[in-house]
Coordinates of C-alpha atoms and ligand atoms in Angstrom, one line a residue:
X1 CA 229.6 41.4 12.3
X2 CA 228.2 43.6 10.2
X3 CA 229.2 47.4 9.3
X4 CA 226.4 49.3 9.5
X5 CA 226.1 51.3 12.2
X6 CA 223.8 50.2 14.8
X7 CA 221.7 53.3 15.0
X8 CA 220.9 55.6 12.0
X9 CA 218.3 58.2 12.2
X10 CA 217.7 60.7 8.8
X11 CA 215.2 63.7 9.0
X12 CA 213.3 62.4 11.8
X13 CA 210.2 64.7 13.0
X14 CA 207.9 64.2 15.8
X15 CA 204.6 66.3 16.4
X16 CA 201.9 66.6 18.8
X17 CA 199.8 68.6 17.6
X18 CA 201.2 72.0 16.9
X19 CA 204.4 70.8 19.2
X20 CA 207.4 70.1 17.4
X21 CA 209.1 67.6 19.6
X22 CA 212.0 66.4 17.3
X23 CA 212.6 68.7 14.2
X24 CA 214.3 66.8 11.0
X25 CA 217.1 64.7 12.9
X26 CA 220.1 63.0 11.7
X27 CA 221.9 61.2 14.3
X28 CA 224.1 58.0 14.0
X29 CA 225.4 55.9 16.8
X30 CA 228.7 53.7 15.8
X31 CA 230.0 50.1 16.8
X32 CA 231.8 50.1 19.9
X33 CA 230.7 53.7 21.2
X34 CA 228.9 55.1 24.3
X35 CA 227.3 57.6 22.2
X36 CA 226.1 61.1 24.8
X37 CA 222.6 62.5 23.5
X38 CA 222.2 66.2 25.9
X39 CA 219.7 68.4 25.7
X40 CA 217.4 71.0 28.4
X41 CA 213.9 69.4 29.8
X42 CA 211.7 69.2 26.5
X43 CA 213.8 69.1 23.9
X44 CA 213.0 65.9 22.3
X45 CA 215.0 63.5 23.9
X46 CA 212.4 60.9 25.1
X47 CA 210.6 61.5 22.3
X48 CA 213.5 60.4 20.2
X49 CA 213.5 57.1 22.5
X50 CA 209.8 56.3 22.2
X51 CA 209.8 56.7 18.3
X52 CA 212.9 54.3 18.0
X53 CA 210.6 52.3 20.6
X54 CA 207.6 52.1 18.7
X55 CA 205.6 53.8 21.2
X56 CA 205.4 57.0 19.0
X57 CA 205.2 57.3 15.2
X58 CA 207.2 59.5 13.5
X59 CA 206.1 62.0 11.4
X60 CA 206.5 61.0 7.7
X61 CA 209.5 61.0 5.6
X62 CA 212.0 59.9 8.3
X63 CA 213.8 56.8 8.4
X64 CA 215.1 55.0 11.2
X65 CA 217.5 52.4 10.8
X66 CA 218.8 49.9 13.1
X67 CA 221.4 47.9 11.6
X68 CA 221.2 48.9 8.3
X69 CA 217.9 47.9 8.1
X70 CA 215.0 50.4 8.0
X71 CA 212.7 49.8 10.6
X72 CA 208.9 50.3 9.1
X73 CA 207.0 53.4 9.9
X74 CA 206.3 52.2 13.1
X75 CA 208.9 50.1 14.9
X76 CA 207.6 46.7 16.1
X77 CA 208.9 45.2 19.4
X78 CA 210.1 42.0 17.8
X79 CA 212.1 43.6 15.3
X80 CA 214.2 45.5 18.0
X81 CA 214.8 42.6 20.1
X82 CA 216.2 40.6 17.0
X83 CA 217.9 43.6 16.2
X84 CA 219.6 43.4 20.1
X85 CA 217.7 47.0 21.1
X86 CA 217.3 47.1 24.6
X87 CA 215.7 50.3 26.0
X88 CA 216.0 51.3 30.1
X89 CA 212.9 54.3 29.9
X90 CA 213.0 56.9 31.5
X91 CA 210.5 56.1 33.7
X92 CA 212.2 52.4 34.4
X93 CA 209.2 50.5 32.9
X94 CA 209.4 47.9 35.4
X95 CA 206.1 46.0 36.6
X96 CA 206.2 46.4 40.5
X97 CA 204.2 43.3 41.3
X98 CA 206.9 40.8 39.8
X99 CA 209.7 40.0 40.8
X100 CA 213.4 40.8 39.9
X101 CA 214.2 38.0 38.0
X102 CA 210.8 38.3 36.6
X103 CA 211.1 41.7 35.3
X104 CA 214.8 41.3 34.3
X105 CA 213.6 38.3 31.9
X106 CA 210.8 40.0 29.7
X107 CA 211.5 40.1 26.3
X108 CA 213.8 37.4 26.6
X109 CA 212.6 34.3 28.4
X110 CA 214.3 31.0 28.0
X111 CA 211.9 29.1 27.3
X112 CA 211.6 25.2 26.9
X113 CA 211.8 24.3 23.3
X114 CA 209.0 22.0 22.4
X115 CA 206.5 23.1 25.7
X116 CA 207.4 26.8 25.1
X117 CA 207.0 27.0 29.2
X118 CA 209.2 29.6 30.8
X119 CA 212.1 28.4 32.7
X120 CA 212.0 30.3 35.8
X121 CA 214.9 28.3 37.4
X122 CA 217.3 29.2 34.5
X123 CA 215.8 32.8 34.5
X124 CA 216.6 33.4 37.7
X125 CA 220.0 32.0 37.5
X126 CA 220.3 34.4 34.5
X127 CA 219.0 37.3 36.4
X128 CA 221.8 36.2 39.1
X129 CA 224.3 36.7 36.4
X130 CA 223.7 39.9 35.1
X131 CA 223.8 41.5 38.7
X132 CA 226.6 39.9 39.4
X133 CA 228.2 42.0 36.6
X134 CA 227.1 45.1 38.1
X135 CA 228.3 43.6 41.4
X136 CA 224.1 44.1 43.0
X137 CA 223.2 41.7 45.8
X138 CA 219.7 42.8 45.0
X139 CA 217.9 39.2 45.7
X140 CA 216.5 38.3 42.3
X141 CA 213.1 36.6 44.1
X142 CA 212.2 40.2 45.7
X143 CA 209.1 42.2 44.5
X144 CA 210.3 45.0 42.2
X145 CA 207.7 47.1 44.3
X146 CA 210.0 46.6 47.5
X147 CA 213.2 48.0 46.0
X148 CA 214.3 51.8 46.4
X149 CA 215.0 53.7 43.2
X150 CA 218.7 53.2 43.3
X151 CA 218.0 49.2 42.7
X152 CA 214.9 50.2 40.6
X153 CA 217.2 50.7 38.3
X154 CA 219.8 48.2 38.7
X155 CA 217.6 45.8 37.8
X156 CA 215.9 48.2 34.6
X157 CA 219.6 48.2 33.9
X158 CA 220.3 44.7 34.2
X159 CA 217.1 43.6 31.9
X160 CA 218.9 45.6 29.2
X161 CA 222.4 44.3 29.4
X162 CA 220.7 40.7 29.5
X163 CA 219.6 41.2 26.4
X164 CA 222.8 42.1 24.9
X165 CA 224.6 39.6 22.4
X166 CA 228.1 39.8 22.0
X167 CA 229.6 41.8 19.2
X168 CA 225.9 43.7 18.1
X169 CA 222.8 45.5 19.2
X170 CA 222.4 48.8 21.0
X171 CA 221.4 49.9 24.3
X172 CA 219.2 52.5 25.1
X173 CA 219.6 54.9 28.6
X174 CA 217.0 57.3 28.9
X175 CA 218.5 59.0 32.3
X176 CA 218.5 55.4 34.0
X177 CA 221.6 56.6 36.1
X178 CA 220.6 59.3 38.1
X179 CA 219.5 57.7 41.1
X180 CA 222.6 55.2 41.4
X181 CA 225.5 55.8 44.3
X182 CA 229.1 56.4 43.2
X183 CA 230.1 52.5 43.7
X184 CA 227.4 51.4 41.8
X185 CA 227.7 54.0 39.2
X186 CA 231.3 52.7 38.9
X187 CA 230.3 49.4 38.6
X188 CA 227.6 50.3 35.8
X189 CA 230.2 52.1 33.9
X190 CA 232.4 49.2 33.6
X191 CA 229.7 46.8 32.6
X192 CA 228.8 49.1 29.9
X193 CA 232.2 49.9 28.4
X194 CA 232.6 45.8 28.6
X195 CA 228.9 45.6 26.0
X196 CA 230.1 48.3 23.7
X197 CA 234.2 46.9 23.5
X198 CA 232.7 43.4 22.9
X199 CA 231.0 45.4 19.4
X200 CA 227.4 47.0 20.7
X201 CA 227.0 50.4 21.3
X202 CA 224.7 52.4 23.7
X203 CA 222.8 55.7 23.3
X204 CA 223.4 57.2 26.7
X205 CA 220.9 60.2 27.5
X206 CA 222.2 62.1 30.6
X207 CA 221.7 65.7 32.8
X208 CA 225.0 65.0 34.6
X209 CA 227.0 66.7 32.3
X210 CA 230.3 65.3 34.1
X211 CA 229.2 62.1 33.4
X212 CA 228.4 62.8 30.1
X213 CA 232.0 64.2 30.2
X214 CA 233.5 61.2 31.7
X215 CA 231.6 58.3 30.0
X216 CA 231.0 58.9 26.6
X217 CA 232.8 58.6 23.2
X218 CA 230.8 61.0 21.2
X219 CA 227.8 63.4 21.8
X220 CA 225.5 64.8 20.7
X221 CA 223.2 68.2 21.5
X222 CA 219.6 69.0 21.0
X223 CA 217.6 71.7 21.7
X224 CA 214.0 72.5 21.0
X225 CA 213.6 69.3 18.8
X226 CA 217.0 70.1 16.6
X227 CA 220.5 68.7 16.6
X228 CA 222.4 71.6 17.3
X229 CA 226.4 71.7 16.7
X230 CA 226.5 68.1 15.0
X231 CA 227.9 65.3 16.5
X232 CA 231.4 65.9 18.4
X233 CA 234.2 64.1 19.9
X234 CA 233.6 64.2 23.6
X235 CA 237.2 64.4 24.0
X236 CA 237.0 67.9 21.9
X237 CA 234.0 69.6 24.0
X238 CA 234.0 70.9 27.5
X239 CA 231.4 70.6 30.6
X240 CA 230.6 74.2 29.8
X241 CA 230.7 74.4 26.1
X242 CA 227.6 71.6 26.2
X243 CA 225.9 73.0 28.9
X244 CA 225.7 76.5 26.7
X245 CA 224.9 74.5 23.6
X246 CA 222.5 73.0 24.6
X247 CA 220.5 75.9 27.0
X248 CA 221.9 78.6 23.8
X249 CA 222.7 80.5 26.9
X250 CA 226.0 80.9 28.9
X251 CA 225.5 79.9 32.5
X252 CA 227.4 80.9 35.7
X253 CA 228.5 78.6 37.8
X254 CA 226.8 77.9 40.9
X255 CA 228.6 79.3 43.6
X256 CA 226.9 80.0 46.6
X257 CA 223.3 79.9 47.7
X258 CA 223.5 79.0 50.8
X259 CA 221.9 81.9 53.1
X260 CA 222.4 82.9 56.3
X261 CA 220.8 80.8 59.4
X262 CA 218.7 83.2 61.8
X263 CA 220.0 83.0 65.4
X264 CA 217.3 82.3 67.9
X265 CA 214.8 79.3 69.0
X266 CA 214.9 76.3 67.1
X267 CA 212.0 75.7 64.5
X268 CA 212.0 72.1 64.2
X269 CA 213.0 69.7 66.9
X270 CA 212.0 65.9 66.3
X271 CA 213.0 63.3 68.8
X272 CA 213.5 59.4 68.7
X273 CA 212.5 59.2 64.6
X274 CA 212.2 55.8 63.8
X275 CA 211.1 53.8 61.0
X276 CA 211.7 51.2 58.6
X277 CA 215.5 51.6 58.4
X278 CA 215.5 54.5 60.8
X279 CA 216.6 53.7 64.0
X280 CA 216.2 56.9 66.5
X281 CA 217.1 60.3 65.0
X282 CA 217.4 63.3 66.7
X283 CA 217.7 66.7 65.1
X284 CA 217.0 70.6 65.0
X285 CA 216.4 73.2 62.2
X286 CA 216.7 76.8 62.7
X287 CA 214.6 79.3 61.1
X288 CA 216.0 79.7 57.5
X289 CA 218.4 77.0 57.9
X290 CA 218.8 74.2 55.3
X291 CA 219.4 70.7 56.5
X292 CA 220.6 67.5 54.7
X293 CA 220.4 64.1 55.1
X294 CA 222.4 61.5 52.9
X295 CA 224.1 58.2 53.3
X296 CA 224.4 55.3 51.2
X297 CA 221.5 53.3 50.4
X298 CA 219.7 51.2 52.7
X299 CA 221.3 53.7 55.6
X300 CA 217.4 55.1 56.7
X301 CA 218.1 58.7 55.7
X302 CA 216.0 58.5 52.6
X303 CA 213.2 57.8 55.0
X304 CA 213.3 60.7 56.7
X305 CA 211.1 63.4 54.4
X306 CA 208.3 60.4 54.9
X307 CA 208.0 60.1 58.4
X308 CA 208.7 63.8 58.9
X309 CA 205.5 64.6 56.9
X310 CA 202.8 61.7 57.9
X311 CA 203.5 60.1 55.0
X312 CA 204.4 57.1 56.4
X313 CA 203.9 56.5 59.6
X314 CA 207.0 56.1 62.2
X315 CA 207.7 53.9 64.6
X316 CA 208.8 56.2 67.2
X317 CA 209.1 60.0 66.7
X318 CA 207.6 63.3 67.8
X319 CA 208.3 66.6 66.4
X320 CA 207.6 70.0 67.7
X321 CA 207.5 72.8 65.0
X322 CA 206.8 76.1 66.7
X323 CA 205.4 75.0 69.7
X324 CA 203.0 72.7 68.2
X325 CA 203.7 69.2 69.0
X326 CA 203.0 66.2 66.5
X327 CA 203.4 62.4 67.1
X328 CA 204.6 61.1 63.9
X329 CA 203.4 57.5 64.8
X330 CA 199.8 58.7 64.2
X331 CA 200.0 62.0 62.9
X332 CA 198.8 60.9 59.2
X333 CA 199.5 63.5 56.2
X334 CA 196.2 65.2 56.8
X335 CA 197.4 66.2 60.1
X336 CA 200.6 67.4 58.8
X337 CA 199.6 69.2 56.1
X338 CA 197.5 71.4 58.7
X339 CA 200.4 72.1 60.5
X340 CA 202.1 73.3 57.8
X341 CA 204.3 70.3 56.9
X342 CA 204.7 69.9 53.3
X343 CA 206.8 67.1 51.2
X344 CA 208.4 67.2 47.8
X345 CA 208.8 63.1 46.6
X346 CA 211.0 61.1 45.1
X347 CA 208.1 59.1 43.1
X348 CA 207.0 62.2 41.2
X349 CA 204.5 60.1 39.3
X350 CA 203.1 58.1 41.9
X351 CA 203.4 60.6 44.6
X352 CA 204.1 63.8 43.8
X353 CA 201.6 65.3 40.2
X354 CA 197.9 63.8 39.2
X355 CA 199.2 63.6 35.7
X356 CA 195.6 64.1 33.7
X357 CA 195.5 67.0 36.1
X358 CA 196.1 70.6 34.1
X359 CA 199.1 72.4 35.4
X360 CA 197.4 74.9 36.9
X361 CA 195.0 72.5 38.9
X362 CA 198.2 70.6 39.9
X363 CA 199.9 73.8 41.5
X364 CA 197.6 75.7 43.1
X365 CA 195.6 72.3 44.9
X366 CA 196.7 73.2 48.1
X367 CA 196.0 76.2 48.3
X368 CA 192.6 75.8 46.9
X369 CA 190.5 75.9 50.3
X370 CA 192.3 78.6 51.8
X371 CA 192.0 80.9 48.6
X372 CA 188.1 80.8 48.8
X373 CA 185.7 77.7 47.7
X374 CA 186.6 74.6 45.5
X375 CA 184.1 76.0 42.7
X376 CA 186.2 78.6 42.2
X377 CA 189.0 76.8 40.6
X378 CA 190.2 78.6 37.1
X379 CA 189.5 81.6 39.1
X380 CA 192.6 84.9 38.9
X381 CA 194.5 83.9 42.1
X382 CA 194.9 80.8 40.2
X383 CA 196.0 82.1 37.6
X384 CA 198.3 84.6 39.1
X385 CA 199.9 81.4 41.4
X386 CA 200.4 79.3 38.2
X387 CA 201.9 81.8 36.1
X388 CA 204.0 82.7 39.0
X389 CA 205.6 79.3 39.2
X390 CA 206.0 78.8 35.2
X391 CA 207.6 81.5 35.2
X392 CA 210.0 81.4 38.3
X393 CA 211.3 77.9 37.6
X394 CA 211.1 78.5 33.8
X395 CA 208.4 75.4 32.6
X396 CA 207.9 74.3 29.3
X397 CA 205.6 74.7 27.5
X398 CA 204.4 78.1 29.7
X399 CA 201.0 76.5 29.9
X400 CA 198.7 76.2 32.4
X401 CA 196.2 74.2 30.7
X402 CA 197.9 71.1 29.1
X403 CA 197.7 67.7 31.4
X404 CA 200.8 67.3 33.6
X405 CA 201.0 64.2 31.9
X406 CA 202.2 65.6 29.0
X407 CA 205.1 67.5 30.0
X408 CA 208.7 66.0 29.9
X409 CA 209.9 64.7 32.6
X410 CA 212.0 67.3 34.1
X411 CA 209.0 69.8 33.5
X412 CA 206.9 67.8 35.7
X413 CA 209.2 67.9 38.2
X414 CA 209.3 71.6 38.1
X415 CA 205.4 71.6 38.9
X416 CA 205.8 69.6 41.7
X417 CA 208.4 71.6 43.3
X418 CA 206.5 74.7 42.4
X419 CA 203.6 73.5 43.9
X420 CA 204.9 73.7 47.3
X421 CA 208.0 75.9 46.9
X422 CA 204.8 79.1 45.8
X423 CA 202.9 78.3 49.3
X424 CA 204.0 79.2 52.8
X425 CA 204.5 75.5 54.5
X426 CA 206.8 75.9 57.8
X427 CA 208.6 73.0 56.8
X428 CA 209.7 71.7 53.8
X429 CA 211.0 68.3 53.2
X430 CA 212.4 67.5 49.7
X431 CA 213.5 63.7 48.6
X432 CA 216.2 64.4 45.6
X433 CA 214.5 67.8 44.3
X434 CA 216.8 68.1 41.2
X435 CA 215.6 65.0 39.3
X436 CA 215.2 64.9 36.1
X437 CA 215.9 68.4 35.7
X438 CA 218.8 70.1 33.3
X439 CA 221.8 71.6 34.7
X440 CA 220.3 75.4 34.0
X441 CA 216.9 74.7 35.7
X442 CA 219.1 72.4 38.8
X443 CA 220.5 76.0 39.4
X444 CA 216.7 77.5 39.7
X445 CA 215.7 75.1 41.8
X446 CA 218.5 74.8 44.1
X447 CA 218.6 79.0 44.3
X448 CA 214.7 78.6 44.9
X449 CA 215.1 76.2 47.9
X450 CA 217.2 78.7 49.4
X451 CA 214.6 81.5 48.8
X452 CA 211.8 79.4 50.5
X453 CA 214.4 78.9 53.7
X454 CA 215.3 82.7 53.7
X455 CA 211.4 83.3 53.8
X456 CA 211.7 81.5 57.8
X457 CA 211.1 77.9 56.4
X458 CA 212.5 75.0 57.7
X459 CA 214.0 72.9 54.8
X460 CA 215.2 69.3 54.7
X461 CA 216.6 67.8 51.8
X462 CA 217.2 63.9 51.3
X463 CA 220.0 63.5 48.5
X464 CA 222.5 60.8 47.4
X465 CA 223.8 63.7 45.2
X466 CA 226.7 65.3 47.4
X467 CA 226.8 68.5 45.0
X468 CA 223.3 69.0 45.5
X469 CA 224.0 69.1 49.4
X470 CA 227.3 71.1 49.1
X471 CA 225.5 73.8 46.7
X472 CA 222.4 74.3 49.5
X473 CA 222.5 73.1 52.7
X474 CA 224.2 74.8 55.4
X475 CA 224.8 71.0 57.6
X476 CA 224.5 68.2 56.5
X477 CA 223.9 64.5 58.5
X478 CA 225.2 61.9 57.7
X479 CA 223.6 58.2 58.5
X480 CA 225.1 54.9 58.7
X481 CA 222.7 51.5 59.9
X482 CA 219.9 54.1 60.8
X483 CA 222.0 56.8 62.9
X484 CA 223.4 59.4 62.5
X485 CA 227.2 59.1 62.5
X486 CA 228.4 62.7 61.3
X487 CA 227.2 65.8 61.3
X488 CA 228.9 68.5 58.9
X489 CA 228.6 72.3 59.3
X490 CA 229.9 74.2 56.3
X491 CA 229.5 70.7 53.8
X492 CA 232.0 70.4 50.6
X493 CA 231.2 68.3 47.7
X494 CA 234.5 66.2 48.8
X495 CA 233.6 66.1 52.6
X496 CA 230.1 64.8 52.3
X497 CA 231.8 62.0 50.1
X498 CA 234.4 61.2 52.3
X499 CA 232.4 61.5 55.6
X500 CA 229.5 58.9 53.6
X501 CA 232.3 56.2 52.2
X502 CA 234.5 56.2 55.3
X503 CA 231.1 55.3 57.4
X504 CA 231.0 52.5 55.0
X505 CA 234.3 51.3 55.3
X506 CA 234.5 51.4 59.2
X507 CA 230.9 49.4 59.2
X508 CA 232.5 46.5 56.6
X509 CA 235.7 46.5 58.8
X510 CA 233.5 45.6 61.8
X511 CA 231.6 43.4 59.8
X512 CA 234.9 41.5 58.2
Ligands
ATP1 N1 202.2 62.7 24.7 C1 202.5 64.0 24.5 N2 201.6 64.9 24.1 C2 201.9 66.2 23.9 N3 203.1 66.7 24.0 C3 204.1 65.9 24.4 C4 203.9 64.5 24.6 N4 205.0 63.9 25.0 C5 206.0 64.9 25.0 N5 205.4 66.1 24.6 C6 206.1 67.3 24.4 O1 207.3 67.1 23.6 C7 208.4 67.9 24.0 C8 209.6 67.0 24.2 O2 209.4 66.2 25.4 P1 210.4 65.1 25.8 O3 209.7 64.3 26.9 O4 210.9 64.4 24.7 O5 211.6 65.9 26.5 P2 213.0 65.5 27.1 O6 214.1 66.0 26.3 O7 213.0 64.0 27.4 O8 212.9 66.3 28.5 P3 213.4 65.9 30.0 O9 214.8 66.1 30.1 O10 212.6 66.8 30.9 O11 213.0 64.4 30.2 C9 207.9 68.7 25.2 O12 207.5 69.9 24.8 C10 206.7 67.8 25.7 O13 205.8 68.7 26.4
MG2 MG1 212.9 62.8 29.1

């Protein structure tokens, strides 16, 4: 086993352009840590990952090395997976048309000695294996396209613990936890801590600050590009000192934003939902109200923002907002968009932003053929709108020119929301709004959902996150099997959890 450690990074500098992305960092991960790397939407941090990558080039004069060994000015592939590297991306990387075991085995395919053909049998067997460690029963012959995020992941996870090697290597998490459920979390955590006591290590990039707190050995802070603070004992930090170090702001904490329901006629009824999972929902919102679904996965509450909206069509379902009636098993999301029906997605980049789109072209679309004719895009109102919405949910850089493409992740998120959060839908239907996004701007966009509610709006929110719901919604439903199996008025953090894993527990005590 060699003593080097596993990752060393020494005055390493990323521009584009005239953006400084990373600014002269030094950052070293040791053997046998979970190493925490923090930091607000655009600071640098999957930058940092797609330089050690090989994706980007750094600027010159830093040195990267990965076991003692300086990796050339540009990383190759090869040498990272000899090096035992393995990077989950932020954006999963996976190719949607393969299959599990297909995806879990690139970069390291067993193949036959002498006829260098590909052993799917063993591979899949292998793919088997890993998920068995992170206790999945995702079936490693399924299209990657057919999963949900949660097992997106899994199995973006999975390809990178099956291509540890005991005793070395490093493993790269670019935010690859945020759509899990607490068991599967658990089960993740334990997995990992087994890679990096066997001698590896992991770089573990989080917005989850209590995981962060929880998880890691050592962290580390950036912000704007810079290391800020040096590295630190987890154990010797606090939720809140990181959370101001890395913002350079103090935050309060997130009290209450729940607002006050109107008394009156309801504003959405919907009858008989059903869809994929779904199996016949009923449910109300009242003018300024703020419903949420959750459940665990595979429970048909994630569906909900779809069919509410046309974006998928139901198999049952109508819904009545103000008067107007709409049959959601033909409806279509032209229909629904008329009527006022708009939907915030989970996919950002395949549903929610055109990323070569500008900003300002991405926010304002909707509005665009109410606000006068198409040719007058780039016109003031557009201006105004965009500038509006930078501004309100603070996005970085405050530009309304640049491609959405370019923006961090959690930035681009912030457009999306701020695309529909600045018009005047009736109802609003979010699938897990705070994303991606750092703990200061979760606060923004949580406090703005309320604001669009208290403007009259109906709001639904899909979340797994329980502290999401507790922070915004005043009931939340909870599914099991496609129904709804509780309903809670007032919703704790604790309550929603409890009222999710005991609908679990009864449903495997029926089963057993
Ligand atoms: N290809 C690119 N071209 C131009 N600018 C870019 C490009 N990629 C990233 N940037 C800029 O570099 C900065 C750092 O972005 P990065 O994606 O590393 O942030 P991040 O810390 O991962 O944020 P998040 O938490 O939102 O994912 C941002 O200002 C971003 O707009
Ligand atoms: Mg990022």
């Amino acid at each position: 086993m060699s003593s080097a450690p596993p990752l060393e990074l020494v005055g390493l500098s990323k521009s584009f352009g005239t953006v400084k992305a990373l600014h002269g960092v030094d950052l070293s991960v040791r053997r046998g840590e979970i190493h925490g790397l923090v930091g607000q939407n655009g600071s640098g941090k999957s930058t940092l990952v797609k330089v050690l990558s090989g994706y980007h080039a750094p600027d010159r004069g830093g040195v990267i090395k990965v076991d003692g060994h300086v990796l050339g000015s540009q990383a190759k592939l090869r040498h990272l997976r000899d090096a035992g590297v393995a990077i989950v991306h932020q954006d999963l990387g996976l190719v949607l048309e393969k299959t599990v075991a297909e995806n879990i085995a690139v970069g390291s395919f067993s193949a036959g000695r002498f006829s260098r053909r590909v052993d799917w049998r063993r591979e899949q067997q292998r793919a088997a294996e890993v998920l068995d460690r992170l206790e999945s029963a995702i079936d490693p012959r399924a299209p990657v396209g057919d999963l949900d995020v949660a097992d997106r992941s899994i199995v973006a996870i999975a390809r990178a613990l099956r291509a540890q090697r005991p005793g070395r290597g490093l493993i790269v998490l670019d935010e690859s936890t945020r759509a899990l459920p607490k068991h599967a979390l658990e089960d993740f955590y334990r997995a990992l801590r087994g890679v990096v006591s066997a001698g590896g290590a992991a770089l573990m990039i989080s917005h989850n600050l209590e995981e962060v707190m929880q998880v890691t050995d050592r962290v580390t802070a950036l912000r704007g590009g810079a290391i800020v603070g040096g590295t630190v004992p987890t154990s010797a930090t606090t939720e809140r000192e990181l959370a101001e170090r890395m913002l350079g702001r103090a935050i309060e904490e997130l009290v209450h934003t729940v607002g006050d329901v109107a008394s009156g006629d309801d504003r959405l009824v919907v009858e008989g939902l059903a869809g994929r999972l779904l199996a016949g929902v009923d449910l109300t919102v009242q003018p300024g109200e703020v419903l949420g679904v959750t459940g665990v996965a595979g429970a048909g509450w994630d569906e909900l923002p779809y069919l509410l909206t046309g974006a998928r069509p139901a198999r049952s379902g109508t819904l009545l907002l103000d008067g107007e009636r709409l049959d959601l098993t033909s409806a279509g999301p032209a229909r629904c968009i008329a009527a006022g029906i708009a939907l915030v997605p989970e996919h950002r980049i395949a549903d929610g932003v055109a990323v070569t789109l500008s900003v300002a072209d991405n926010i304002t679309l909707p509005r665009v053929g109410s606000n006068g004719k198409p040719w007058r895009i780039g016109s003031r109102w557009q201006q105004t709108e965009t500038q509006d919405v930078l501004a309100a949910l603070d996005v970085r850089p405050r530009r309304a020119d640049v491609p959405v493409g370019q923006l961090s992740g959690g930035n681009q998120q912030k457009v999306m929301l701020g695309k529909w959060l600045q018009g005047r839908p009736r109802l609003l239907a979010l699938h897990e709004p705070t994303q991606a996004v750092d703990v200061g701007a979760r606060q923004d966009i949580l406090r703005a959902i309320a604001a669009t509610a208290s403007r009259g709006v109906a709001v639904v929110v899909a979340s797994i996150q329980p502290a999401d719901l507790a922070a915004v919604c005043n009931r939340v439903l909870v599914l099991h099997e496609g129904r709804v199996t509780s309903e809670i008025s007032a919703p704790t953090e604790d309550g929603i959890v409890e009222a999710v894993y005991a609908g679990r527990l009864m449903l495997s005590a029926h089963e057993g």
